[in-house]
Amino acid sequence: MTMNDLNMRAQKIRMLALDVDGVLTDGCIYYGNEGEELKSFSIKDGLGIKLLQQDDIEVVIITGRSSEIVARRAQELGIAEVVQGREDKLTALREICSHRQLNTDQCAYMGDDLPDLAAVRAAGIGMAPADAADQLRAAADWISEFNGGAGAVRQACEQLLSWRGSLKQRLADFD
């Protein structure tokens, strides 16, 4: 796919759907002594999400696991739609799109492993972190130079804004 194709596709994007483990996190699950589950999220990714939201691109989460931690992080970021416990990511993406009267080509999707593969292929722009599974990277339209949980989402958000021609405007708010 050419850069011009991505620029054109990005103009249609109205939503970014994100997986959690391996995309918003490093893919590791940590357990405390009391059995509590811990996850690490990047603050930089959070700012990227806020920049997208300022450009009227909704961000949603679709994850195969269920966790209160994910719901809390989503609430902090103003992400209203969080679909947890869904292994069939494409079906979940289509359901979310249907509720918003969107087509999947109006969505970008960032995933890192095989459960995300069909959604990445169906999305208007399929995205992956650098450390995604080989099959997913092969299917993605764009691959971050950063690993999941280490700035991949931030770079994806900035790339979408760049393709849409609004990155400079969003960054100017910080000057």
PDB file of C-alpha atoms in Angstrom:
ATOM      1  CA  MET A   1       0.000   0.000   0.000  1.00  0.00           C
ATOM      2  CA  THR A   2       1.339   3.395  -0.933  1.00  0.00           C
ATOM      3  CA  MET A   3       1.561   6.436   1.317  1.00  0.00           C
ATOM      4  CA  ASN A   4      -1.071   8.134  -0.844  1.00  0.00           C
ATOM      5  CA  ASP A   5      -3.433   5.177  -0.236  1.00  0.00           C
ATOM      6  CA  LEU A   6      -2.913   5.494   3.513  1.00  0.00           C
ATOM      7  CA  ASN A   7      -3.498   9.250   3.377  1.00  0.00           C
ATOM      8  CA  MET A   8      -6.785   8.656   1.557  1.00  0.00           C
ATOM      9  CA  ARG A   9      -7.876   5.855   3.880  1.00  0.00           C
ATOM     10  CA  ALA A  10      -7.030   7.943   6.956  1.00  0.00           C
ATOM     11  CA  GLN A  11      -9.460  10.659   5.848  1.00  0.00           C
ATOM     12  CA  LYS A  12     -12.289   8.139   6.362  1.00  0.00           C
ATOM     13  CA  ILE A  13     -11.186   6.976   9.822  1.00  0.00           C
ATOM     14  CA  ARG A  14     -13.690   7.799  12.564  1.00  0.00           C
ATOM     15  CA  MET A  15     -12.625   5.228  15.155  1.00  0.00           C
ATOM     16  CA  LEU A  16      -9.505   3.467  16.417  1.00  0.00           C
ATOM     17  CA  ALA A  17     -10.018   0.081  18.063  1.00  0.00           C
ATOM     18  CA  LEU A  18      -7.243  -1.194  20.300  1.00  0.00           C
ATOM     19  CA  ASP A  19      -6.412  -4.562  21.783  1.00  0.00           C
ATOM     20  CA  VAL A  20      -4.976  -4.370  25.303  1.00  0.00           C
ATOM     21  CA  ASP A  21      -2.421  -7.078  26.089  1.00  0.00           C
ATOM     22  CA  GLY A  22       0.532  -6.600  23.755  1.00  0.00           C
ATOM     23  CA  VAL A  23      -0.772  -3.269  22.403  1.00  0.00           C
ATOM     24  CA  LEU A  24      -1.647  -0.983  25.327  1.00  0.00           C
ATOM     25  CA  THR A  25       0.555  -3.140  27.576  1.00  0.00           C
ATOM     26  CA  ASP A  26       3.769  -5.080  27.096  1.00  0.00           C
ATOM     27  CA  GLY A  27       1.762  -8.295  26.917  1.00  0.00           C
ATOM     28  CA  CYS A  28       2.912  -9.515  30.330  1.00  0.00           C
ATOM     29  CA  ILE A  29       0.524 -10.231  33.169  1.00  0.00           C
ATOM     30  CA  TYR A  30       1.834  -9.617  36.640  1.00  0.00           C
ATOM     31  CA  TYR A  31       0.311 -11.121  39.776  1.00  0.00           C
ATOM     32  CA  GLY A  32       0.750  -9.710  43.266  1.00  0.00           C
ATOM     33  CA  ASN A  33       1.110 -11.811  46.418  1.00  0.00           C
ATOM     34  CA  GLU A  34      -2.628 -11.595  47.042  1.00  0.00           C
ATOM     35  CA  GLY A  35      -3.407 -12.846  43.521  1.00  0.00           C
ATOM     36  CA  GLU A  36      -4.264  -9.407  42.152  1.00  0.00           C
ATOM     37  CA  GLU A  37      -3.538  -8.851  38.486  1.00  0.00           C
ATOM     38  CA  LEU A  38      -1.307  -5.930  37.534  1.00  0.00           C
ATOM     39  CA  LYS A  39      -0.749  -4.304  34.142  1.00  0.00           C
ATOM     40  CA  SER A  40       1.536  -1.507  33.065  1.00  0.00           C
ATOM     41  CA  PHE A  41       0.243   1.197  30.700  1.00  0.00           C
ATOM     42  CA  SER A  42       2.268   3.881  28.938  1.00  0.00           C
ATOM     43  CA  ILE A  43       1.409   7.480  29.758  1.00  0.00           C
ATOM     44  CA  LYS A  44       2.695   8.387  26.276  1.00  0.00           C
ATOM     45  CA  ASP A  45       0.102   6.107  24.687  1.00  0.00           C
ATOM     46  CA  GLY A  46      -2.543   7.857  26.773  1.00  0.00           C
ATOM     47  CA  LEU A  47      -1.598  11.257  25.396  1.00  0.00           C
ATOM     48  CA  GLY A  48      -1.732   9.887  21.849  1.00  0.00           C
ATOM     49  CA  ILE A  49      -5.268   8.676  22.512  1.00  0.00           C
ATOM     50  CA  LYS A  50      -6.234  12.128  23.822  1.00  0.00           C
ATOM     51  CA  LEU A  51      -4.813  13.736  20.659  1.00  0.00           C
ATOM     52  CA  LEU A  52      -6.947  11.454  18.490  1.00  0.00           C
ATOM     53  CA  GLN A  53     -10.037  12.212  20.545  1.00  0.00           C
ATOM     54  CA  GLN A  54      -9.411  15.930  20.013  1.00  0.00           C
ATOM     55  CA  ASP A  55      -9.514  15.216  16.276  1.00  0.00           C
ATOM     56  CA  ASP A  56     -12.971  13.606  16.684  1.00  0.00           C
ATOM     57  CA  ILE A  57     -11.700  10.061  16.304  1.00  0.00           C
ATOM     58  CA  GLU A  58     -13.324   7.800  18.871  1.00  0.00           C
ATOM     59  CA  VAL A  59     -11.115   5.220  20.574  1.00  0.00           C
ATOM     60  CA  VAL A  60     -12.529   1.880  21.717  1.00  0.00           C
ATOM     61  CA  ILE A  61     -11.011  -1.176  23.359  1.00  0.00           C
ATOM     62  CA  ILE A  62     -11.614  -4.792  22.350  1.00  0.00           C
ATOM     63  CA  THR A  63      -9.822  -7.363  24.495  1.00  0.00           C
ATOM     64  CA  GLY A  64      -9.970 -11.106  24.978  1.00  0.00           C
ATOM     65  CA  ARG A  65      -9.404 -10.914  28.720  1.00  0.00           C
ATOM     66  CA  SER A  66     -11.525  -9.218  31.377  1.00  0.00           C
ATOM     67  CA  SER A  67      -9.992  -6.910  33.944  1.00  0.00           C
ATOM     68  CA  GLU A  68     -11.074  -4.076  36.212  1.00  0.00           C
ATOM     69  CA  ILE A  69      -7.694  -2.502  35.489  1.00  0.00           C
ATOM     70  CA  VAL A  70      -8.617  -2.106  31.808  1.00  0.00           C
ATOM     71  CA  ALA A  71     -11.963  -0.526  32.689  1.00  0.00           C
ATOM     72  CA  ARG A  72     -10.190   1.909  35.014  1.00  0.00           C
ATOM     73  CA  ARG A  73      -7.580   2.904  32.429  1.00  0.00           C
ATOM     74  CA  ALA A  74     -10.279   3.364  29.796  1.00  0.00           C
ATOM     75  CA  GLN A  75     -12.252   5.603  32.141  1.00  0.00           C
ATOM     76  CA  GLU A  76      -9.130   7.710  32.816  1.00  0.00           C
ATOM     77  CA  LEU A  77      -8.699   8.178  29.062  1.00  0.00           C
ATOM     78  CA  GLY A  78     -12.342   8.925  28.300  1.00  0.00           C
ATOM     79  CA  ILE A  79     -12.806   5.691  26.349  1.00  0.00           C
ATOM     80  CA  ALA A  80     -16.507   4.938  26.657  1.00  0.00           C
ATOM     81  CA  GLU A  81     -16.658   1.609  24.792  1.00  0.00           C
ATOM     82  CA  VAL A  82     -14.701  -1.253  26.330  1.00  0.00           C
ATOM     83  CA  VAL A  83     -15.498  -4.762  25.134  1.00  0.00           C
ATOM     84  CA  GLN A  84     -13.841  -7.347  27.360  1.00  0.00           C
ATOM     85  CA  GLY A  85     -13.752 -11.130  27.243  1.00  0.00           C
ATOM     86  CA  ARG A  86     -14.128 -11.317  23.456  1.00  0.00           C
ATOM     87  CA  GLU A  87     -11.797 -13.565  21.493  1.00  0.00           C
ATOM     88  CA  ASP A  88     -13.652 -12.923  18.226  1.00  0.00           C
ATOM     89  CA  LYS A  89     -12.318  -9.438  17.688  1.00  0.00           C
ATOM     90  CA  LEU A  90     -13.743  -9.040  14.177  1.00  0.00           C
ATOM     91  CA  THR A  91     -17.285  -9.771  15.344  1.00  0.00           C
ATOM     92  CA  ALA A  92     -16.840  -7.326  18.224  1.00  0.00           C
ATOM     93  CA  LEU A  93     -15.479  -4.673  15.842  1.00  0.00           C
ATOM     94  CA  ARG A  94     -18.427  -5.147  13.483  1.00  0.00           C
ATOM     95  CA  GLU A  95     -20.894  -4.872  16.393  1.00  0.00           C
ATOM     96  CA  ILE A  96     -19.297  -1.628  17.603  1.00  0.00           C
ATOM     97  CA  CYS A  97     -19.311  -0.238  14.063  1.00  0.00           C
ATOM     98  CA  SER A  98     -22.947  -1.209  13.581  1.00  0.00           C
ATOM     99  CA  HIS A  99     -23.995   0.683  16.727  1.00  0.00           C
ATOM    100  CA  ARG A 100     -22.216   3.767  15.394  1.00  0.00           C
ATOM    101  CA  GLN A 101     -23.410   3.362  11.806  1.00  0.00           C
ATOM    102  CA  LEU A 102     -19.822   2.945  10.616  1.00  0.00           C
ATOM    103  CA  ASN A 103     -18.242   0.539   8.167  1.00  0.00           C
ATOM    104  CA  THR A 104     -15.066  -1.272   9.162  1.00  0.00           C
ATOM    105  CA  ASP A 105     -13.190   0.763   6.534  1.00  0.00           C
ATOM    106  CA  GLN A 106     -13.893   3.815   8.714  1.00  0.00           C
ATOM    107  CA  CYS A 107     -11.967   2.184  11.553  1.00  0.00           C
ATOM    108  CA  ALA A 108      -8.323   1.621  12.269  1.00  0.00           C
ATOM    109  CA  TYR A 109      -7.503  -1.427  14.365  1.00  0.00           C
ATOM    110  CA  MET A 110      -4.291  -2.131  16.265  1.00  0.00           C
ATOM    111  CA  GLY A 111      -3.631  -5.667  17.439  1.00  0.00           C
ATOM    112  CA  ASP A 112      -0.650  -7.835  18.172  1.00  0.00           C
ATOM    113  CA  ASP A 113      -1.561 -11.515  17.885  1.00  0.00           C
ATOM    114  CA  LEU A 114      -3.634 -14.104  16.061  1.00  0.00           C
ATOM    115  CA  PRO A 115      -7.017 -13.269  17.687  1.00  0.00           C
ATOM    116  CA  ASP A 116      -6.628  -9.768  16.175  1.00  0.00           C
ATOM    117  CA  LEU A 117      -5.736 -10.935  12.670  1.00  0.00           C
ATOM    118  CA  ALA A 118      -9.196 -10.870  11.065  1.00  0.00           C
ATOM    119  CA  ALA A 119      -9.964  -7.430  12.567  1.00  0.00           C
ATOM    120  CA  VAL A 120      -6.657  -6.013  11.324  1.00  0.00           C
ATOM    121  CA  ARG A 121      -7.424  -7.317   7.830  1.00  0.00           C
ATOM    122  CA  ALA A 122     -10.984  -5.939   7.850  1.00  0.00           C
ATOM    123  CA  ALA A 123     -10.130  -2.475   9.166  1.00  0.00           C
ATOM    124  CA  GLY A 124      -9.648   0.520   6.917  1.00  0.00           C
ATOM    125  CA  ILE A 125      -6.132   0.691   8.331  1.00  0.00           C
ATOM    126  CA  GLY A 126      -4.683  -2.326  10.136  1.00  0.00           C
ATOM    127  CA  MET A 127      -1.889  -1.512  12.575  1.00  0.00           C
ATOM    128  CA  ALA A 128       0.554  -3.497  14.704  1.00  0.00           C
ATOM    129  CA  PRO A 129       3.273  -2.896  17.301  1.00  0.00           C
ATOM    130  CA  ALA A 130       6.833  -3.857  16.344  1.00  0.00           C
ATOM    131  CA  ASP A 131       6.721  -7.017  18.450  1.00  0.00           C
ATOM    132  CA  ALA A 132       3.426  -8.329  17.024  1.00  0.00           C
ATOM    133  CA  ALA A 133       3.172 -11.893  15.749  1.00  0.00           C
ATOM    134  CA  ASP A 134       4.686 -12.427  12.309  1.00  0.00           C
ATOM    135  CA  GLN A 135       1.302 -13.186  10.721  1.00  0.00           C
ATOM    136  CA  LEU A 136      -0.189 -10.002  12.113  1.00  0.00           C
ATOM    137  CA  ARG A 137       2.706  -7.824  10.973  1.00  0.00           C
ATOM    138  CA  ALA A 138       2.374  -9.347   7.488  1.00  0.00           C
ATOM    139  CA  ALA A 139      -1.324  -8.413   7.382  1.00  0.00           C
ATOM    140  CA  ALA A 140      -0.944  -4.902   8.831  1.00  0.00           C
ATOM    141  CA  ASP A 141      -0.948  -1.792   6.665  1.00  0.00           C
ATOM    142  CA  TRP A 142       1.372  -0.049   9.123  1.00  0.00           C
ATOM    143  CA  ILE A 143       3.759  -1.297  11.819  1.00  0.00           C
ATOM    144  CA  SER A 144       5.033   0.828  14.683  1.00  0.00           C
ATOM    145  CA  GLU A 145       8.725   0.944  15.404  1.00  0.00           C
ATOM    146  CA  PHE A 146       7.820   0.548  19.091  1.00  0.00           C
ATOM    147  CA  ASN A 147       6.681  -2.516  21.015  1.00  0.00           C
ATOM    148  CA  GLY A 148       3.301  -2.844  22.657  1.00  0.00           C
ATOM    149  CA  GLY A 149       3.117  -0.919  25.922  1.00  0.00           C
ATOM    150  CA  ALA A 150       6.204   1.082  24.956  1.00  0.00           C
ATOM    151  CA  GLY A 151       4.811   3.838  22.740  1.00  0.00           C
ATOM    152  CA  ALA A 152       3.314   1.861  19.835  1.00  0.00           C
ATOM    153  CA  VAL A 153      -0.156   3.312  20.394  1.00  0.00           C
ATOM    154  CA  ARG A 154       1.215   6.857  20.678  1.00  0.00           C
ATOM    155  CA  GLN A 155       3.053   6.466  17.387  1.00  0.00           C
ATOM    156  CA  ALA A 156      -0.065   4.969  15.750  1.00  0.00           C
ATOM    157  CA  CYS A 157      -2.189   7.906  16.931  1.00  0.00           C
ATOM    158  CA  GLU A 158       0.328  10.448  15.672  1.00  0.00           C
ATOM    159  CA  GLN A 159       0.633   8.586  12.371  1.00  0.00           C
ATOM    160  CA  LEU A 160      -3.130   8.636  11.849  1.00  0.00           C
ATOM    161  CA  LEU A 161      -3.171  12.371  12.594  1.00  0.00           C
ATOM    162  CA  SER A 162      -0.250  12.916  10.234  1.00  0.00           C
ATOM    163  CA  TRP A 163      -1.992  11.075   7.396  1.00  0.00           C
ATOM    164  CA  ARG A 164      -5.101  13.179   8.050  1.00  0.00           C
ATOM    165  CA  GLY A 165      -3.030  16.379   7.974  1.00  0.00           C
ATOM    166  CA  SER A 166      -3.903  17.440  11.521  1.00  0.00           C
ATOM    167  CA  LEU A 167      -0.866  16.379  13.566  1.00  0.00           C
ATOM    168  CA  LYS A 168       0.810  19.794  13.490  1.00  0.00           C
ATOM    169  CA  GLN A 169      -2.402  21.432  14.684  1.00  0.00           C
ATOM    170  CA  ARG A 170      -2.764  18.972  17.590  1.00  0.00           C
ATOM    171  CA  LEU A 171       0.867  19.402  18.623  1.00  0.00           C
ATOM    172  CA  ALA A 172       0.634  23.203  18.362  1.00  0.00           C
ATOM    173  CA  ASP A 173      -1.681  23.127  21.369  1.00  0.00           C
ATOM    174  CA  PHE A 174       1.419  22.370  23.456  1.00  0.00           C
ATOM    175  CA  ASP A 175       3.549  25.279  22.184  1.00  0.00           C
TER     176      ASP A 175
END
